[in-house]
XYZ file of C-alpha atoms in Angstrom:
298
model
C 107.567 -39.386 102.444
C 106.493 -37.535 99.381
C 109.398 -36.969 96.176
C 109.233 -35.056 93.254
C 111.188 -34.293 90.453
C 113.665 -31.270 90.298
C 115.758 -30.146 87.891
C 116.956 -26.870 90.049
C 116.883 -25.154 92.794
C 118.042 -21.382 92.104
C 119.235 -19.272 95.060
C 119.327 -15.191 95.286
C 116.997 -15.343 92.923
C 115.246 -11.467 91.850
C 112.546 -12.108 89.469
C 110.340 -14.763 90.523
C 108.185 -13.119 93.034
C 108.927 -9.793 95.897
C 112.585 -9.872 97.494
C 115.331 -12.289 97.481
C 114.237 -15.993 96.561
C 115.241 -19.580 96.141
C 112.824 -21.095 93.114
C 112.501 -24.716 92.864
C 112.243 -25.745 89.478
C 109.876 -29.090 89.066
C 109.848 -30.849 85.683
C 106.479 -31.815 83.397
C 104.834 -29.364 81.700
C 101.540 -29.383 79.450
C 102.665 -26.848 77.415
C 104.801 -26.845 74.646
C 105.712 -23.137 74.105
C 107.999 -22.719 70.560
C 110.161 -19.952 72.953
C 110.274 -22.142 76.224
C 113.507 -21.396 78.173
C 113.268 -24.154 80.050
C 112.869 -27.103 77.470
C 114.546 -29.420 79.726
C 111.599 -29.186 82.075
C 109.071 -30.488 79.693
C 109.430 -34.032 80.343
C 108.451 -35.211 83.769
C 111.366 -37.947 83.794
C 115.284 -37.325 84.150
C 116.865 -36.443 81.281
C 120.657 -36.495 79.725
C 122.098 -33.055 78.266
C 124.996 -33.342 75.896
C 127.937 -30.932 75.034
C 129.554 -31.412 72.111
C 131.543 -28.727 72.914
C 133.819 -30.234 75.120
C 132.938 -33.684 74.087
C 136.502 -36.536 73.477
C 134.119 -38.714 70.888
C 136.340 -41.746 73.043
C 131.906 -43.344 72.999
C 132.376 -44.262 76.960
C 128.742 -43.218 77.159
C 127.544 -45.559 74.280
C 129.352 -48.800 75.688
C 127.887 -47.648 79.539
C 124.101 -47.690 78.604
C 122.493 -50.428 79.346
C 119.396 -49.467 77.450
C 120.951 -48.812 74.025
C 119.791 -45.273 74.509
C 122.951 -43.288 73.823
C 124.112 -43.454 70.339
C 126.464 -41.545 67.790
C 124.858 -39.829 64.955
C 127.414 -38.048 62.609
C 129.517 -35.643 64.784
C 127.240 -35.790 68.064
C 125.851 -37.821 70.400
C 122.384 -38.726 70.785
C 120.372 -39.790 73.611
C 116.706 -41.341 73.046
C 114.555 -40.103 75.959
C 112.220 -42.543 75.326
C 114.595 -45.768 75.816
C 116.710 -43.854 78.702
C 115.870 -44.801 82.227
C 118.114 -42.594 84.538
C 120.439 -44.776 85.569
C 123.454 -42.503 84.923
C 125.750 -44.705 84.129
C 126.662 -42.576 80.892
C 127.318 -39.500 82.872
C 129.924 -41.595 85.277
C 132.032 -42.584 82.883
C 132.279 -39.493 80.815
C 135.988 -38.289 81.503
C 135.229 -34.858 79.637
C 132.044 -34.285 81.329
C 130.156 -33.513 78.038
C 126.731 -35.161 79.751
C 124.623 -33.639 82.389
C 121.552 -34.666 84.260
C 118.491 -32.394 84.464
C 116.055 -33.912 86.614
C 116.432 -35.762 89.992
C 114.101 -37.528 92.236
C 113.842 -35.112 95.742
C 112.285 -35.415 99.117
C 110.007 -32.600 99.970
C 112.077 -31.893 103.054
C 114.992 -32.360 102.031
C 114.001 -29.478 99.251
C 112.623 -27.731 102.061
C 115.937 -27.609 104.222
C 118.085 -26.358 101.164
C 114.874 -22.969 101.090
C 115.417 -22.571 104.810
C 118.923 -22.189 104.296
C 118.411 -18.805 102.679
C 115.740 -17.425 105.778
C 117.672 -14.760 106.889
C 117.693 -13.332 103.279
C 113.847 -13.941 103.059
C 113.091 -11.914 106.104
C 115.538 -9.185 105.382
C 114.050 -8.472 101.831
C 110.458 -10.028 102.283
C 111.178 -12.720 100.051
C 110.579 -16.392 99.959
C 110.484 -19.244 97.723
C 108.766 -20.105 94.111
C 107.902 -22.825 92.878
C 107.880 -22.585 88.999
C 109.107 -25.081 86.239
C 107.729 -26.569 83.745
C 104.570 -26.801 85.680
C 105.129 -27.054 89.259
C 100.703 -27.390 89.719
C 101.587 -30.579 87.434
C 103.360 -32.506 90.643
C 100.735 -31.598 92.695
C 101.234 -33.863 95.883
C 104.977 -32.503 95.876
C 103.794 -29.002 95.291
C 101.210 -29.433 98.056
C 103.880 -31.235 100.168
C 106.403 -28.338 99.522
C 104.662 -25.504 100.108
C 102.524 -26.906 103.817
C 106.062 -27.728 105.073
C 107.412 -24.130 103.892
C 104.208 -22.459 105.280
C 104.745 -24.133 108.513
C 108.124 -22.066 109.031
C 106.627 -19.109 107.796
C 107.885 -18.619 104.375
C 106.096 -16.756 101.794
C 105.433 -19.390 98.845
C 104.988 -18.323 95.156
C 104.337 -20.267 92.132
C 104.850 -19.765 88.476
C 102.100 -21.887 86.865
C 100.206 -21.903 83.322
C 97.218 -22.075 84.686
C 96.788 -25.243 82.863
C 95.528 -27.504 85.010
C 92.368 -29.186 85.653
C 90.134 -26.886 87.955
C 89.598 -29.691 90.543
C 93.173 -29.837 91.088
C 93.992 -26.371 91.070
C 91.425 -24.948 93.027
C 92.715 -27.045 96.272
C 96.654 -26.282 95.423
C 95.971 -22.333 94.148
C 95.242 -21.131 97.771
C 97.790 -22.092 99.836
C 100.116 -19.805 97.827
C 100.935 -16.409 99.001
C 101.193 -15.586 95.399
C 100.225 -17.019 91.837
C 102.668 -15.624 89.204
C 99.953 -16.218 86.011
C 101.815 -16.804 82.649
C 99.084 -15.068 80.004
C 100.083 -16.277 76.148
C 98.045 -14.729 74.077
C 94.308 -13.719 74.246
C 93.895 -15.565 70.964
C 92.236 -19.539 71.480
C 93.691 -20.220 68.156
C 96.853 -18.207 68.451
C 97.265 -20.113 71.899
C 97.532 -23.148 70.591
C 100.156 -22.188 67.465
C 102.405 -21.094 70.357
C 102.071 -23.651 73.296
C 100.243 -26.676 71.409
C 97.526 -26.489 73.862
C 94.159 -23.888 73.771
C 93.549 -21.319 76.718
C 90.536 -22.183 77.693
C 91.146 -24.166 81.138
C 94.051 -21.148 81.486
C 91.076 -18.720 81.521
C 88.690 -20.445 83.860
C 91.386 -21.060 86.307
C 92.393 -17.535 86.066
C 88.692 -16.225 86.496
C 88.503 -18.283 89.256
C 91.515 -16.986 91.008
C 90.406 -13.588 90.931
C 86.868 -14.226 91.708
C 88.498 -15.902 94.797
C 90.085 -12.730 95.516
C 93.836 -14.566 95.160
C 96.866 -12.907 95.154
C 97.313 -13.147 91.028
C 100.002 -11.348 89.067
C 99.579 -11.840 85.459
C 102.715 -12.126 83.529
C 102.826 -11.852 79.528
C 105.868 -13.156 77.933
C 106.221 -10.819 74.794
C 107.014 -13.069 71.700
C 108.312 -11.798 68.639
C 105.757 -12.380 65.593
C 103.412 -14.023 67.990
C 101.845 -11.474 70.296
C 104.314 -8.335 70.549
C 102.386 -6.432 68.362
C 100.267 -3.529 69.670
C 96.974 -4.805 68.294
C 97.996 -7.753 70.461
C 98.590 -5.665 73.267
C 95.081 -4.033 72.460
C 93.514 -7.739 72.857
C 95.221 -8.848 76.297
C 94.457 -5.738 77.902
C 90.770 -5.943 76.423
C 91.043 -9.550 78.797
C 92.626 -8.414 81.647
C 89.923 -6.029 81.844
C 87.452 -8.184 81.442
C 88.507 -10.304 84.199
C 88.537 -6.827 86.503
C 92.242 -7.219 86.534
C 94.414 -3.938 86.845
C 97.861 -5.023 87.178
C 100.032 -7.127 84.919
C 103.869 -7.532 84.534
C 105.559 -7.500 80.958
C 108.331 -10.193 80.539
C 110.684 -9.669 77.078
C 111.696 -12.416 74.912
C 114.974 -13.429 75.501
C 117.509 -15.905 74.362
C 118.825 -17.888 77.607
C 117.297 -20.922 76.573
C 119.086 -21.458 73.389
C 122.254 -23.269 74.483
C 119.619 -25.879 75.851
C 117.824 -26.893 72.712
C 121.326 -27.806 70.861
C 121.904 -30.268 74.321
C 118.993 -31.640 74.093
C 119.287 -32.296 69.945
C 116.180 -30.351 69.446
C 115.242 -27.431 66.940
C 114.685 -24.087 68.219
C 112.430 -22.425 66.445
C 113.326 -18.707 67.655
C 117.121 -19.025 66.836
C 117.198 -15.930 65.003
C 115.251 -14.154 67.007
C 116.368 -10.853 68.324
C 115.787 -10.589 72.405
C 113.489 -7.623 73.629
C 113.945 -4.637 75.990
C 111.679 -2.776 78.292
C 112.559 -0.088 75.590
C 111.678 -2.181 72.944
C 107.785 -2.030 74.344
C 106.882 1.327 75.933
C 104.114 1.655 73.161
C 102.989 -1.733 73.659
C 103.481 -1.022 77.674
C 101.167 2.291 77.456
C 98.370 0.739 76.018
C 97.551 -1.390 79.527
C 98.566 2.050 81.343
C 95.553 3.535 78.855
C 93.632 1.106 80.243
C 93.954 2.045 83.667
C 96.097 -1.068 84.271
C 99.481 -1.162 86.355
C 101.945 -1.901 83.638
C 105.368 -2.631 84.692
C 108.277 -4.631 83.350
């Protein structure tokens, strides 16, 4: 029986790959992107969200944990990852609901019988399922598990991935996908690793490799205000993609969804006041991949 760890499992889902699809969301990531949207997938263990919103202050929560990992500080709560085990005691007796889990231990077919709930919509739109994240290459038994089981009832299987994994690893997971959704940063070593903590070489390789493998690869460059939106940035990434004899790459805007998270999680959020882009916002930086020759398309 093989488990991994999944904080959600999104249905009717539009953007993650062709047609309707249900993405699994795994948790652990390498990565450390200042703009993640996800920063509750980071860590690979469960994790406790608080609202102060709707929050009674009656400290439950604090008298439940075991572990001394809930405390007040000032107006808020606080929960210490480090000292929390999961045990969710916290969460039961929290009569305003101001606590939520993100992360839970899942069997592979037990994730797999919540997809093939949705089939009908798969085969009516040519969807499927993603996998995405976090990382989902960074579980890679579950991944593995996951997708053989969905393969086997003739689902078409996506990831989202970095590309930050070691090759060895990668290059037995990578082609059992119908479809590797490539995140591209920047273009940029150092720039790479101001924005996600981690360099892009081992993205690159991986990357070359897919496409020398002749892999179904769709590129995907988040655009990042003051980090690569600019057009000379858009001058460098195409410059790689074209290296790399790739001529089709999808454009994905900055946006804010992720914000609520970082003030649940007690964390700063670097791109607070940043304003969200629009496919509007970036046809200049969109035509200079058309110039190129590359498929450009938000």
């Amino acid at each position: 029986m093989c488990k991994g760890m999944v904080f959600n499992i999104q249905k009717f889902s539009i953007h993650d790959g062709p047609g309707i699809r249900t993405t699994v969301f795994l948790k652990g990531c390498p990565l450390r992107c200042r703009w993640c949207s996800n920063p509750e997938s980071q860590l690979s263990k469960t994790q406790i969200l608080y609202d102060a919103s709707v929050c009674i202050q009656d400290g439950a929560c604090i008298k439940a944990c075991p572990q001394q990992a809930v405390q007040r500080k000032g107006s808020r709560i606080v929960i210490d990852d480090a000292q929390c085990l999961g045990c969710l005691r916290c969460i039961a007796t929290c009569k305003a609901k101001a606590l939520q889990v993100e992360g839970v231990c899942r069997d592979a077919d037990e994730v797999v019988a919540t997809c093939l709930q949705d089939r009908d919509f798969y085969e009516e739109s040519q969807g499927g399922v993603t996998l995405s994240g976090g990382e989902a290459l960074a579980q890679p038994s579950f991944a593995k598990a996951l997708v053989l089981r969905l393969k086997q009832e003739g689902i078409h299987v996506a990831v989202e991935t970095t590309g930050y994994i070691q090759p060895a690893v990668f290059q037995k997971l990578a082609p059992l996908f119908d479809l590797l959704l490539f995140d591209i940063k920047h273009y940029d070593t150092e720039q790479h690793v101001l924005g996600t903590g981690v360099n892009n070489d081992l993205i690159l390789e991986n990357l070359a490799w897919s496409v020398k493998h002749q892999l179904c690869v769709l590129p995907r460059i988040p655009i990042i205000p003051g980090y690569n939106a600019s057009l000379q940035d858009a001058k460098g990434l195409a410059a790689l993609l074209t290296s790399l004899s790739i001529q089709r790459v999808q454009l994905l805007p900055f946006h804010q969804f992720g914000e609520k998270k970082y003030e649940m999680l007690n964390r700063d959020y670097e791109m607070k006041h940043k304003k969200a882009l629009y496919p509007e916002d970036l046809r200049d930086y969109q035509q200079i991949f058309l110039n190129q020759g590359i498929d450009c398309f938000f």
